[in-house]
């Protein structure tokens, strides 16, 4: 019974369009049109940061180390 309900729920269309929401959210955060995002780890302080693509560089939110998008 529970397994049948889980299978039915998995086959239903999602209640919210999360892809559209995250596209809008990241575009607002970046201040320009965002085609994607990636995460990178700062080599100095080991903080995980997000880089909104297309971007040439990112800045660590903790220690301000510059990260080149191509590296």
mmCIF file with all atom_site columns, C-alpha atoms in Angstrom:
data_model
loop_
_atom_site.group_PDB
_atom_site.id
_atom_site.type_symbol
_atom_site.label_atom_id
_atom_site.label_alt_id
_atom_site.label_comp_id
_atom_site.label_asym_id
_atom_site.label_entity_id
_atom_site.label_seq_id
_atom_site.pdbx_PDB_ins_code
_atom_site.Cartn_x
_atom_site.Cartn_y
_atom_site.Cartn_z
_atom_site.occupancy
_atom_site.B_iso_or_equiv
_atom_site.pdbx_formal_charge
_atom_site.auth_seq_id
_atom_site.auth_comp_id
_atom_site.auth_asym_id
_atom_site.auth_atom_id
_atom_site.pdbx_PDB_model_num
ATOM 1  C CA . UNK A 1 1  ? 0.000  0.000  0.000   1.00 0.00 ? 1  UNK A CA 1
ATOM 2  C CA . UNK A 1 2  ? 2.677  2.514  0.962   1.00 0.00 ? 2  UNK A CA 1
ATOM 3  C CA . UNK A 1 3  ? 4.890  1.454  -1.930  1.00 0.00 ? 3  UNK A CA 1
ATOM 4  C CA . UNK A 1 4  ? 1.993  1.911  -4.367  1.00 0.00 ? 4  UNK A CA 1
ATOM 5  C CA . UNK A 1 5  ? 1.356  5.445  -3.088  1.00 0.00 ? 5  UNK A CA 1
ATOM 6  C CA . UNK A 1 6  ? 5.069  6.309  -3.382  1.00 0.00 ? 6  UNK A CA 1
ATOM 7  C CA . UNK A 1 7  ? 5.145  5.054  -6.968  1.00 0.00 ? 7  UNK A CA 1
ATOM 8  C CA . UNK A 1 8  ? 2.018  7.065  -7.833  1.00 0.00 ? 8  UNK A CA 1
ATOM 9  C CA . UNK A 1 9  ? 3.505  10.185 -6.235  1.00 0.00 ? 9  UNK A CA 1
ATOM 10 C CA . UNK A 1 10 ? 6.779  9.730  -8.172  1.00 0.00 ? 10 UNK A CA 1
ATOM 11 C CA . UNK A 1 11 ? 4.878  9.509  -11.461 1.00 0.00 ? 11 UNK A CA 1
ATOM 12 C CA . UNK A 1 12 ? 2.922  12.725 -10.843 1.00 0.00 ? 12 UNK A CA 1
ATOM 13 C CA . UNK A 1 13 ? 4.040  16.087 -12.210 1.00 0.00 ? 13 UNK A CA 1
ATOM 14 C CA . UNK A 1 14 ? 5.837  18.169 -9.525  1.00 0.00 ? 14 UNK A CA 1
ATOM 15 C CA . UNK A 1 15 ? 3.717  20.712 -7.698  1.00 0.00 ? 15 UNK A CA 1
ATOM 16 C CA . UNK A 1 16 ? 6.235  23.507 -8.296  1.00 0.00 ? 16 UNK A CA 1
ATOM 17 C CA . UNK A 1 17 ? 8.569  24.266 -11.217 1.00 0.00 ? 17 UNK A CA 1
ATOM 18 C CA . UNK A 1 18 ? 11.832 24.198 -9.269  1.00 0.00 ? 18 UNK A CA 1
ATOM 19 C CA . UNK A 1 19 ? 14.019 24.615 -12.371 1.00 0.00 ? 19 UNK A CA 1
ATOM 20 C CA . UNK A 1 20 ? 12.315 27.914 -13.220 1.00 0.00 ? 20 UNK A CA 1
ATOM 21 C CA . UNK A 1 21 ? 12.496 29.065 -9.603  1.00 0.00 ? 21 UNK A CA 1
ATOM 22 C CA . UNK A 1 22 ? 16.223 28.381 -9.277  1.00 0.00 ? 22 UNK A CA 1
ATOM 23 C CA . UNK A 1 23 ? 16.904 29.999 -12.665 1.00 0.00 ? 23 UNK A CA 1
ATOM 24 C CA . UNK A 1 24 ? 15.093 33.149 -11.457 1.00 0.00 ? 24 UNK A CA 1
ATOM 25 C CA . UNK A 1 25 ? 16.754 33.026 -8.001  1.00 0.00 ? 25 UNK A CA 1
ATOM 26 C CA . UNK A 1 26 ? 20.308 32.677 -9.341  1.00 0.00 ? 26 UNK A CA 1
ATOM 27 C CA . UNK A 1 27 ? 19.697 35.376 -11.965 1.00 0.00 ? 27 UNK A CA 1
ATOM 28 C CA . UNK A 1 28 ? 18.570 37.766 -9.223  1.00 0.00 ? 28 UNK A CA 1
ATOM 29 C CA . UNK A 1 29 ? 21.585 36.902 -7.033  1.00 0.00 ? 29 UNK A CA 1
ATOM 30 C CA . UNK A 1 30 ? 24.091 37.348 -9.857  1.00 0.00 ? 30 UNK A CA 1
ATOM 31 C CA . UNK A 1 31 ? 22.569 40.539 -11.279 1.00 0.00 ? 31 UNK A CA 1
ATOM 32 C CA . UNK A 1 32 ? 22.755 39.191 -14.856 1.00 0.00 ? 32 UNK A CA 1
ATOM 33 C CA . UNK A 1 33 ? 21.269 36.349 -16.896 1.00 0.00 ? 33 UNK A CA 1
ATOM 34 C CA . UNK A 1 34 ? 22.574 33.031 -15.548 1.00 0.00 ? 34 UNK A CA 1
ATOM 35 C CA . UNK A 1 35 ? 22.912 29.971 -17.766 1.00 0.00 ? 35 UNK A CA 1
ATOM 36 C CA . UNK A 1 36 ? 24.024 27.664 -14.965 1.00 0.00 ? 36 UNK A CA 1
ATOM 37 C CA . UNK A 1 37 ? 26.014 27.413 -11.785 1.00 0.00 ? 37 UNK A CA 1
ATOM 38 C CA . UNK A 1 38 ? 28.873 25.416 -10.381 1.00 0.00 ? 38 UNK A CA 1
ATOM 39 C CA . UNK A 1 39 ? 30.494 24.983 -6.999  1.00 0.00 ? 39 UNK A CA 1
ATOM 40 C CA . UNK A 1 40 ? 34.181 25.405 -6.237  1.00 0.00 ? 40 UNK A CA 1
ATOM 41 C CA . UNK A 1 41 ? 36.322 24.903 -3.151  1.00 0.00 ? 41 UNK A CA 1
ATOM 42 C CA . UNK A 1 42 ? 38.664 27.670 -2.018  1.00 0.00 ? 42 UNK A CA 1
ATOM 43 C CA . UNK A 1 43 ? 42.220 26.358 -1.900  1.00 0.00 ? 43 UNK A CA 1
ATOM 44 C CA . UNK A 1 44 ? 43.132 28.746 0.927   1.00 0.00 ? 44 UNK A CA 1
ATOM 45 C CA . UNK A 1 45 ? 40.326 28.311 3.485   1.00 0.00 ? 45 UNK A CA 1
ATOM 46 C CA . UNK A 1 46 ? 38.469 25.252 2.048   1.00 0.00 ? 46 UNK A CA 1
ATOM 47 C CA . UNK A 1 47 ? 35.121 27.091 1.875   1.00 0.00 ? 47 UNK A CA 1
ATOM 48 C CA . UNK A 1 48 ? 32.589 25.866 -0.705  1.00 0.00 ? 48 UNK A CA 1
ATOM 49 C CA . UNK A 1 49 ? 31.441 28.709 -2.984  1.00 0.00 ? 49 UNK A CA 1
ATOM 50 C CA . UNK A 1 50 ? 28.984 29.004 -5.860  1.00 0.00 ? 50 UNK A CA 1
ATOM 51 C CA . UNK A 1 51 ? 29.899 30.465 -9.258  1.00 0.00 ? 51 UNK A CA 1
ATOM 52 C CA . UNK A 1 52 ? 27.079 31.711 -11.503 1.00 0.00 ? 52 UNK A CA 1
ATOM 53 C CA . UNK A 1 53 ? 27.832 30.978 -15.157 1.00 0.00 ? 53 UNK A CA 1
ATOM 54 C CA . UNK A 1 54 ? 28.801 32.650 -17.444 1.00 0.00 ? 54 UNK A CA 1
ATOM 55 C CA . UNK A 1 55 ? 31.434 34.278 -15.274 1.00 0.00 ? 55 UNK A CA 1
ATOM 56 C CA . UNK A 1 56 ? 35.153 34.815 -15.721 1.00 0.00 ? 56 UNK A CA 1
ATOM 57 C CA . UNK A 1 57 ? 35.994 34.624 -12.050 1.00 0.00 ? 57 UNK A CA 1
ATOM 58 C CA . UNK A 1 58 ? 34.514 34.115 -8.604  1.00 0.00 ? 58 UNK A CA 1
ATOM 59 C CA . UNK A 1 59 ? 35.460 35.471 -5.209  1.00 0.00 ? 59 UNK A CA 1
ATOM 60 C CA . UNK A 1 60 ? 35.564 33.385 -2.043  1.00 0.00 ? 60 UNK A CA 1
ATOM 61 C CA . UNK A 1 61 ? 32.862 34.485 0.384   1.00 0.00 ? 61 UNK A CA 1
ATOM 62 C CA . UNK A 1 62 ? 35.169 33.876 3.354   1.00 0.00 ? 62 UNK A CA 1
ATOM 63 C CA . UNK A 1 63 ? 38.704 34.994 2.484   1.00 0.00 ? 63 UNK A CA 1
ATOM 64 C CA . UNK A 1 64 ? 38.106 36.911 -0.826  1.00 0.00 ? 64 UNK A CA 1
ATOM 65 C CA . UNK A 1 65 ? 40.507 34.724 -2.822  1.00 0.00 ? 65 UNK A CA 1
ATOM 66 C CA . UNK A 1 66 ? 39.892 35.094 -6.567  1.00 0.00 ? 66 UNK A CA 1
ATOM 67 C CA . UNK A 1 67 ? 39.011 31.897 -8.470  1.00 0.00 ? 67 UNK A CA 1
ATOM 68 C CA . UNK A 1 68 ? 39.285 31.817 -12.280 1.00 0.00 ? 68 UNK A CA 1
ATOM 69 C CA . UNK A 1 69 ? 36.286 30.072 -13.879 1.00 0.00 ? 69 UNK A CA 1
ATOM 70 C CA . UNK A 1 70 ? 38.494 28.221 -16.368 1.00 0.00 ? 70 UNK A CA 1
ATOM 71 C CA . UNK A 1 71 ? 40.585 26.548 -13.648 1.00 0.00 ? 71 UNK A CA 1
#
